[in-house]
Amino acid sequence: MQQKLKLFKELFADYTNIAILHIDNSLGLVDSALEEVRAQNEGNIKYIPFVDENSAKLKATAREYEYIVLGNILTYCSNQEAILKLMYKAIENSGNIIILEKISNDNRYELLDLLENIGFQAPNCIELFDDTYIFTAKKMHHWDNGL
């Protein structure tokens, strides 16, 4: 598992004073890895425990985070598109979204399509953990909906 977490940490570029938003549905899979990324880059993590869809409705300012990590929440949101649009607004230009979803949720292709339709670039699904998919995508300046 340590090797897998080490590979997960490679999804994060070194940014001094990195800003990460982590909304988690008690998955707890990557908490220690995120803390290591934060410490290494002298950054901040805003952690929001997911209770229901309202937990993911941000009042964030535009371009507030370099990374947003969603831990197994989208399956429990009736309006996934609205949630991802809020996340899109909150991510810095050239920032990244990382979504962890249980493989058993069986939503791989729907999420990849949704990310692309919202305007995220290079959506990808990585099978690193035994029972959890990792989806990654990037927000690009002046591409689709880039601010």
GROMACS .gro file of C-alpha atoms in nm:
model
  147
    1MET     CA    1   0.000   0.000   0.000
    2GLN     CA    2   0.287   0.240   0.073
    3GLN     CA    3   0.410   0.202  -0.284
    4LYS     CA    4   0.062   0.283  -0.417
    5LEU     CA    5   0.040   0.594  -0.197
    6LYS     CA    6   0.383   0.700  -0.319
    7LEU     CA    7   0.258   0.672  -0.677
    8PHE     CA    8  -0.057   0.866  -0.583
    9LYS     CA    9   0.159   1.152  -0.447
   10GLU     CA   10   0.322   1.180  -0.790
   11LEU     CA   11  -0.006   1.325  -0.919
   12PHE     CA   12   0.087   1.645  -0.732
   13ALA     CA   13   0.341   1.892  -0.868
   14ASP     CA   14   0.562   2.077  -0.621
   15TYR     CA   15   0.398   2.414  -0.551
   16THR     CA   16   0.521   2.616  -0.258
   17ASN     CA   17   0.219   2.706  -0.047
   18ILE     CA   18   0.001   2.453  -0.230
   19ALA     CA   19  -0.374   2.484  -0.173
   20ILE     CA   20  -0.571   2.158  -0.168
   21LEU     CA   21  -0.942   2.107  -0.110
   22HIS     CA   22  -1.034   1.757   0.008
   23ILE     CA   23  -1.398   1.657   0.035
   24ASP     CA   24  -1.414   1.302   0.165
   25ASN     CA   25  -1.690   1.049   0.230
   26SER     CA   26  -1.502   0.865   0.505
   27LEU     CA   27  -1.292   0.691   0.241
   28GLY     CA   28  -0.972   0.785   0.426
   29LEU     CA   29  -0.763   0.620   0.157
   30VAL     CA   30  -0.527   0.907   0.074
   31ASP     CA   31  -0.537   1.124   0.386
   32SER     CA   32  -0.178   1.048   0.490
   33ALA     CA   33  -0.047   1.103   0.136
   34LEU     CA   34  -0.222   1.440   0.112
   35GLU     CA   35  -0.076   1.543   0.446
   36GLU     CA   36   0.273   1.456   0.319
   37VAL     CA   37   0.217   1.664   0.004
   38ARG     CA   38   0.096   1.955   0.216
   39ALA     CA   39   0.395   1.936   0.451
   40GLN     CA   40   0.649   1.900   0.171
   41ASN     CA   41   0.512   2.210  -0.002
   42GLU     CA   42   0.435   2.415   0.309
   43GLY     CA   43   0.076   2.435   0.193
   44ASN     CA   44  -0.278   2.411   0.320
   45ILE     CA   45  -0.551   2.150   0.301
   46LYS     CA   46  -0.912   2.246   0.354
   47TYR     CA   47  -1.088   1.928   0.460
   48ILE     CA   48  -1.465   1.901   0.433
   49PRO     CA   49  -1.632   1.582   0.557
   50PHE     CA   50  -1.903   1.473   0.315
   51VAL     CA   51  -2.242   1.427   0.479
   52ASP     CA   52  -2.470   1.493   0.183
   53GLU     CA   53  -2.469   1.685  -0.144
   54ASN     CA   54  -2.482   2.017   0.042
   55SER     CA   55  -2.139   1.938   0.189
   56ALA     CA   56  -1.992   1.973  -0.160
   57LYS     CA   57  -2.164   2.299  -0.250
   58LEU     CA   58  -1.876   2.541  -0.214
   59LYS     CA   59  -1.887   2.909  -0.155
   60ALA     CA   60  -1.529   2.930  -0.277
   61THR     CA   61  -1.389   3.220  -0.470
   62ALA     CA   62  -1.277   3.155  -0.825
   63ARG     CA   63  -0.938   2.988  -0.869
   64GLU     CA   64  -0.878   2.922  -0.499
   65TYR     CA   65  -0.716   2.574  -0.512
   66GLU     CA   66  -0.442   2.408  -0.717
   67TYR     CA   67  -0.591   2.066  -0.644
   68ILE     CA   68  -0.934   1.941  -0.550
   69VAL     CA   69  -0.965   1.583  -0.425
   70LEU     CA   70  -1.310   1.428  -0.404
   71GLY     CA   71  -1.321   1.105  -0.204
   72ASN     CA   72  -1.611   0.884  -0.314
   73ILE     CA   73  -1.877   1.156  -0.308
   74LEU     CA   74  -2.013   1.189  -0.661
   75THR     CA   75  -2.216   0.869  -0.650
   76TYR     CA   76  -2.409   1.020  -0.358
   77CYS     CA   77  -2.483   1.348  -0.538
   78SER     CA   78  -2.799   1.373  -0.748
   79ASN     CA   79  -2.662   1.667  -0.946
   80GLN     CA   80  -2.304   1.566  -1.021
   81GLU     CA   81  -2.275   1.820  -1.302
   82ALA     CA   82  -2.355   2.113  -1.071
   83ILE     CA   83  -2.104   1.989  -0.812
   84LEU     CA   84  -1.829   1.951  -1.073
   85LYS     CA   85  -1.904   2.297  -1.214
   86LEU     CA   86  -1.853   2.442  -0.866
   87MET     CA   87  -1.523   2.253  -0.841
   88TYR     CA   88  -1.421   2.380  -1.185
   89LYS     CA   89  -1.471   2.739  -1.072
   90ALA     CA   90  -1.272   2.682  -0.752
   91ILE     CA   91  -0.966   2.536  -0.930
   92GLU     CA   92  -0.677   2.756  -1.045
   93ASN     CA   93  -0.611   2.771  -1.416
   94SER     CA   94  -0.391   2.469  -1.494
   95GLY     CA   95  -0.508   2.315  -1.165
   96ASN     CA   96  -0.622   1.956  -1.126
   97ILE     CA   97  -0.918   1.763  -0.999
   98ILE     CA   98  -0.864   1.416  -0.856
   99ILE     CA   99  -1.170   1.204  -0.796
  100LEU     CA  100  -1.165   0.879  -0.602
  101GLU     CA  101  -1.466   0.655  -0.665
  102LYS     CA  102  -1.528   0.297  -0.559
  103ILE     CA  103  -1.503   0.060  -0.855
  104SER     CA  104  -1.828  -0.098  -0.735
  105ASN     CA  105  -2.008   0.232  -0.813
  106ASP     CA  106  -1.971   0.135  -1.180
  107ASN     CA  107  -1.959   0.496  -1.305
  108ARG     CA  108  -1.624   0.506  -1.486
  109TYR     CA  109  -1.739   0.611  -1.832
  110GLU     CA  110  -2.010   0.845  -1.707
  111LEU     CA  111  -1.758   1.039  -1.497
  112LEU     CA  112  -1.504   1.062  -1.780
  113ASP     CA  113  -1.774   1.200  -2.012
  114LEU     CA  114  -1.902   1.439  -1.747
  115LEU     CA  115  -1.554   1.579  -1.678
  116GLU     CA  116  -1.498   1.640  -2.049
  117ASN     CA  117  -1.844   1.796  -2.101
  118ILE     CA  118  -1.784   2.042  -1.817
  119GLY     CA  119  -1.460   2.160  -1.975
  120PHE     CA  120  -1.190   1.969  -1.791
  121GLN     CA  121  -0.908   1.859  -2.019
  122ALA     CA  122  -0.736   1.520  -2.047
  123PRO     CA  123  -0.976   1.325  -1.824
  124ASN     CA  124  -0.822   0.995  -1.728
  125CYS     CA  125  -0.904   0.695  -1.511
  126ILE     CA  126  -0.622   0.523  -1.324
  127GLU     CA  127  -0.655   0.183  -1.164
  128LEU     CA  128  -0.401   0.209  -0.884
  129PHE     CA  129  -0.594   0.096  -0.576
  130ASP     CA  130  -0.765  -0.243  -0.557
  131ASP     CA  131  -1.121  -0.120  -0.513
  132THR     CA  132  -1.104   0.249  -0.605
  133TYR     CA  133  -1.065   0.431  -0.937
  134ILE     CA  134  -0.866   0.753  -0.953
  135PHE     CA  135  -1.000   1.004  -1.206
  136THR     CA  136  -0.780   1.297  -1.298
  137ALA     CA  137  -0.844   1.600  -1.517
  138LYS     CA  138  -0.700   1.945  -1.567
  139LYS     CA  139  -0.850   2.292  -1.595
  140MET     CA  140  -0.681   2.486  -1.873
  141HIS     CA  141  -0.689   2.863  -1.921
  142HIS     CA  142  -0.902   2.964  -2.221
  143TRP     CA  143  -0.996   2.605  -2.308
  144ASP     CA  144  -1.368   2.542  -2.305
  145ASN     CA  145  -1.486   2.712  -1.985
  146GLY     CA  146  -1.143   2.815  -1.851
  147LEU     CA  147  -1.158   3.146  -1.668
   0.00000   0.00000   0.00000
